[in-house]
XYZ file of C-alpha atoms in Angstrom:
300
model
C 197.070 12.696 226.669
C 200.417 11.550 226.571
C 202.577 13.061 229.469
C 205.868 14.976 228.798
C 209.010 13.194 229.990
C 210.837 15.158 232.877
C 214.179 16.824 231.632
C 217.461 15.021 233.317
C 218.996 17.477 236.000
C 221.485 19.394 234.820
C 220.598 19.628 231.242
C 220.846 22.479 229.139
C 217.781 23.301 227.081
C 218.176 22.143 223.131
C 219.078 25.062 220.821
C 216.987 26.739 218.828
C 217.606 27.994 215.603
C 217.591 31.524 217.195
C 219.956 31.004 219.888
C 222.892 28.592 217.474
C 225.838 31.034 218.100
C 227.325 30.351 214.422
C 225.930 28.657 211.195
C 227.684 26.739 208.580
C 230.208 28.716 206.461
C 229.691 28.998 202.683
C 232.709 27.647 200.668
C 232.600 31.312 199.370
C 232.695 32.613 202.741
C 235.802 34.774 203.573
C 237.117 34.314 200.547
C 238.838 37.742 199.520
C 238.197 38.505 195.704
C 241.568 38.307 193.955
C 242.829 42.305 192.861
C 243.200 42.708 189.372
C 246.799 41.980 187.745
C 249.443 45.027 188.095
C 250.379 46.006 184.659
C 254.268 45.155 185.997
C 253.002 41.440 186.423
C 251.640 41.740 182.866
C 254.930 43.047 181.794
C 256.599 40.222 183.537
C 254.713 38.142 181.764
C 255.484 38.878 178.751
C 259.022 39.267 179.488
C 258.977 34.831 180.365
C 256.991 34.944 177.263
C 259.770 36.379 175.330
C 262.337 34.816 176.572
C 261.246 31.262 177.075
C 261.600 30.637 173.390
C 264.332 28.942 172.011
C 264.844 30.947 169.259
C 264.439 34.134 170.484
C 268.664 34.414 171.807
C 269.702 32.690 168.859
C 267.330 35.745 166.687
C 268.909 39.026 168.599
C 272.536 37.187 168.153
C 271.862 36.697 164.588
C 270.910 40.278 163.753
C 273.659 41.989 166.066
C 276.616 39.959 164.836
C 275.286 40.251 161.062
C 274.595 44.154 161.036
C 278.269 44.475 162.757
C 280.185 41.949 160.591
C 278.118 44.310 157.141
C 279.380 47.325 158.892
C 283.134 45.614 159.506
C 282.768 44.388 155.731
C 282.014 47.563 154.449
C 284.714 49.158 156.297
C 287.373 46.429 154.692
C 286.290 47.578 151.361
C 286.776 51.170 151.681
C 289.828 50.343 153.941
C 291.275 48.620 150.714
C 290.678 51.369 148.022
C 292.562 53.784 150.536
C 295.527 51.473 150.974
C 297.096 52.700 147.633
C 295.487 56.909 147.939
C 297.902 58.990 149.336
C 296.530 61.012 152.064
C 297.546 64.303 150.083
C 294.817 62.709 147.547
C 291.865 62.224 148.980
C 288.766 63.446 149.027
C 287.848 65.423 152.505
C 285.008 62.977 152.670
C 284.602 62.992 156.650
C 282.621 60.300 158.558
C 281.449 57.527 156.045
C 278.455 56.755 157.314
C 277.422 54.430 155.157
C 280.709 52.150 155.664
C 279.650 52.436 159.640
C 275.803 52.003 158.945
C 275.704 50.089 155.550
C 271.992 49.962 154.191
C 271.853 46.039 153.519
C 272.575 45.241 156.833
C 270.063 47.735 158.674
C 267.137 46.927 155.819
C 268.040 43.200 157.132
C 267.906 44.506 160.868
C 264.457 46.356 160.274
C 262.958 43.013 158.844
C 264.274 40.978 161.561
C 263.111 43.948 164.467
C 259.637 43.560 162.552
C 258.942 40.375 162.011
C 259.835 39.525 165.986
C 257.214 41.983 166.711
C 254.609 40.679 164.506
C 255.826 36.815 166.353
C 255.233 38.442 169.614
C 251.530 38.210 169.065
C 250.687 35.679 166.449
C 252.630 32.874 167.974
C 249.950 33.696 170.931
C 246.951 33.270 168.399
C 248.242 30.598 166.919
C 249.006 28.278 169.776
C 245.622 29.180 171.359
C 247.438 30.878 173.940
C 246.148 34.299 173.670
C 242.861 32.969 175.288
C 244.118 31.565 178.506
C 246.166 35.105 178.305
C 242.709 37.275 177.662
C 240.915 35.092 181.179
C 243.680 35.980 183.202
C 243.890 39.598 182.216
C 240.288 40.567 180.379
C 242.017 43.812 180.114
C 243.235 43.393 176.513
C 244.278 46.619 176.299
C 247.152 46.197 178.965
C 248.007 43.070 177.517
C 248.693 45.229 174.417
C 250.715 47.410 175.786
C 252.470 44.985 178.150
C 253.604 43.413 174.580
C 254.766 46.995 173.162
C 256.867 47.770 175.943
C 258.636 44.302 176.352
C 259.313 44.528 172.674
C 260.151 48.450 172.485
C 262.641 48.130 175.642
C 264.320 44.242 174.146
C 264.999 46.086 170.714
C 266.146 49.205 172.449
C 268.931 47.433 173.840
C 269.686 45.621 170.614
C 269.669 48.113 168.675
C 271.965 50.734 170.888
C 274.221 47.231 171.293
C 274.282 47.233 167.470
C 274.719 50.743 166.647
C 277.606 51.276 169.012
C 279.238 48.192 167.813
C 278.973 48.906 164.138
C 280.028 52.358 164.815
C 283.413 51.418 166.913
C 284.326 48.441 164.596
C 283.855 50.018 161.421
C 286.140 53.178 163.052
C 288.604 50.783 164.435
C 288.534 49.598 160.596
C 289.330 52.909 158.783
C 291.956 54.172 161.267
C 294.121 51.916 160.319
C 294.242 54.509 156.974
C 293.241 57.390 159.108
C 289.989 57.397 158.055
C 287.908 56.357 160.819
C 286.293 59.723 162.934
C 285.501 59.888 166.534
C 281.854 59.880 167.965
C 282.567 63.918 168.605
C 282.533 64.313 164.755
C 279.759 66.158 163.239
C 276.284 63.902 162.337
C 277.857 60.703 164.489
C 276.193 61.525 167.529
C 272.651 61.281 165.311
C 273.343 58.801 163.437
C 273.585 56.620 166.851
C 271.120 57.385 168.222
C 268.698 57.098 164.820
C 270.078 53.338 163.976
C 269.472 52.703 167.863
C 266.012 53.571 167.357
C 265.056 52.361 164.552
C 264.869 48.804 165.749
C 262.274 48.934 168.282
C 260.233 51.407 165.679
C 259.761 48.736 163.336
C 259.759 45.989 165.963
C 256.136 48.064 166.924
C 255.086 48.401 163.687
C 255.564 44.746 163.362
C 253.503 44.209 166.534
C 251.143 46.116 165.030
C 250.335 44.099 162.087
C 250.421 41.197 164.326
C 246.971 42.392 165.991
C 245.808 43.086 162.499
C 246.564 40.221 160.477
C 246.911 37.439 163.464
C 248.644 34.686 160.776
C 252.174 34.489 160.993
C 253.167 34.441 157.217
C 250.689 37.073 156.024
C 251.595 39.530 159.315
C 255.707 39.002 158.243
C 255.167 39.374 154.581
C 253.025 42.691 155.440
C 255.740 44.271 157.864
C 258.339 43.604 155.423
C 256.566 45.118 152.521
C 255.224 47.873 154.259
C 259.209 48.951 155.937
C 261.166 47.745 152.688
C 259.584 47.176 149.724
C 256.999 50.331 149.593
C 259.532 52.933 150.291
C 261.079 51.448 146.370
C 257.751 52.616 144.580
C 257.870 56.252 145.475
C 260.749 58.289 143.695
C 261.579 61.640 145.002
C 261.839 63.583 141.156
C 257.901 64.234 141.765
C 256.426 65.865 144.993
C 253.295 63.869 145.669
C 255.405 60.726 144.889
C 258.504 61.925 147.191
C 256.496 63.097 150.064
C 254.675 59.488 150.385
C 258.962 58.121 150.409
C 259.406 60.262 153.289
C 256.645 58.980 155.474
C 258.478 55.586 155.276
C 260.338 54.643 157.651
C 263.160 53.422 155.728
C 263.991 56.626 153.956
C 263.270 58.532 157.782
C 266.191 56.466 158.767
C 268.758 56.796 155.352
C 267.814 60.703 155.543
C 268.993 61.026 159.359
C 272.244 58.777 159.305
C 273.470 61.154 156.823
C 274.981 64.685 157.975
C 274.298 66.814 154.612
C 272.530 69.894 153.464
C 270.082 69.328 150.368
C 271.576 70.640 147.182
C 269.547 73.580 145.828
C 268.328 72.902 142.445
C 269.087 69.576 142.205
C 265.424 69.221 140.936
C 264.730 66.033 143.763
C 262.691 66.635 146.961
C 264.928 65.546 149.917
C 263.578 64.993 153.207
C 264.030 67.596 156.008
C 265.728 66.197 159.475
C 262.676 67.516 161.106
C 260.321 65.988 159.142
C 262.589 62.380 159.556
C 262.399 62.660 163.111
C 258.543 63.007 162.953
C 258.343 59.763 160.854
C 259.905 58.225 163.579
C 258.104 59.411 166.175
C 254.616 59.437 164.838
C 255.058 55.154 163.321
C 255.267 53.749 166.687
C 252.778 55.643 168.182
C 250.087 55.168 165.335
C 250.949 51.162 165.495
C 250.241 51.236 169.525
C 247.117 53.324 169.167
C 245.636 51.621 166.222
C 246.798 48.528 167.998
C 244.793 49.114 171.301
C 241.809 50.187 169.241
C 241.593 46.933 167.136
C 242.399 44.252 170.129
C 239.180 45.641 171.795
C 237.140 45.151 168.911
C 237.866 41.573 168.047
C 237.348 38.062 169.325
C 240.274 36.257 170.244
């Protein structure tokens, strides 16, 4: 038998696996799991998003400075056929609404509001980006509505930026004959606010058949036939035909820029303001619902 080999003085006795004090740390170890993104970082995102393109100035410049020069055209017009009316002569027409708010150039402002919020989500599918977007915030959902409110607040401020400015140019216009009205005058005040609005509504519904359609081309072509071209099919001398005209948004918008009471027995079916302002209210918030409920549904 082999004898044991005396321990040197003064040495401690070798550790045992139940006296170590500590043991090696996993790489995982103390590592804090990372709290979900805020839905303001998700907006924030989507703000740089916005922003970061090139085109996206030169787009909100374009569509302010055309709507405003339409509305300072059609002011010149009528400005010139009162130059030679005396002012004993003429018609007590009141605000012209449509030389402030001149359909061409708000049709072209709803295609342009649209079209950037159909962009807002395709450009994301078709880059690929939308996936990198969907690992860093699974909740597609808020990603949704991150999008709707970047785009609803950005077309809120263009469109109250071109309202105002085609209201007070087109004014600034007409007085010159003293045509032009203040913004106290009766149906200005609406008419405002409705042309305000109306940009970020069809900027949503825009968004909306982004999610749907995911190809640029086919999601523009839809927005712009859906706001523009659909409204043209539907006449208002028969009832079922007139009540589809004034669920579009379009007619919504021509119906509440104008301060007038419907003729009776005119044999046409106008649109009530109540009604209008329903249109208005209830297109954004069926493109945001239908929205959330297809982004869930689908692969990205």
């Amino acid at each position: 038998m082999t004898a044991l080999a005396p321990e040197p003085a003064g040495a401690s006795p070798a550790p045992t696996p139940s006296s170590s004090s500590s043991s090696p740390s996993s790489p995982s170890a103390g590592r804090t799991a990372e709290p979900p993104a805020r839905f303001g970082d998700v907006f924030a995102a989507e703000w740089i998003k916005l922003r970061s393109l090139r085109s996206t100035p030169w787009i909100f410049a374009f569509a302010v400075l055309f709507v405003v020069g339409s509305s300072a055209a059609a002011a010149l017009a009528e400005s010139a056929n009162l130059a030679g009316v005396e002012m004993a002569a003429r018609p007590n027409e009141g605000f012209l609404v449509f030389d402030a708010y001149p359909v061409p150039g708000y049709l072209t402002l709803m295609l342009v509001a649209g079209s950037l919020g159909a962009f807002s989500v395709v450009n994301e599918y078709s880059s690929g980006l939308i996936r990198t977007t969907m690992v860093a915030v699974p909740a597609r959902r808020e990603v949704v509505l991150a999008k709707a409110a970047v785009v609803t607040a950005v077309w809120t401020v263009a469109g109250t930026v071109t309202s105002i400015g085609s209201f007070t140019v087109s004014q600034a216009i007409l007085n010159v004959h003293q045509a032009g009205v203040p913004f106290s005058h009766p149906g200005v005040l609406r008419a405002v606010v409705v042309s305000a609005l109306v940009a970020p509504v069809c900027a949503l519904v825009g968004l909306c058949f982004g999610v749907l359609v995911r190809h640029a081309a086919a999601a523009t072509v839809t927005t712009g036939f859906v706001l523009l071209m659909l409204p043209v099919f539907f006449s208002t001398s028969v009832r079922w035909s007139a009540d589809v005209n004034h669920l579009m948004v379009s007619s919504a918008w021509k119906r509440l820029v104008e301060h007038w009471s419907p003729p009776p027995g005119s044999g046409f079916d106008y649109p009530t303001v109540s009604g209008s302002w329903t249109v208005l209210a209830v297109w954004p918030l069926a493109a945001v619902v239908l929205s959330l409920a297809v982004v869930r549904r689908r692969d990205v």
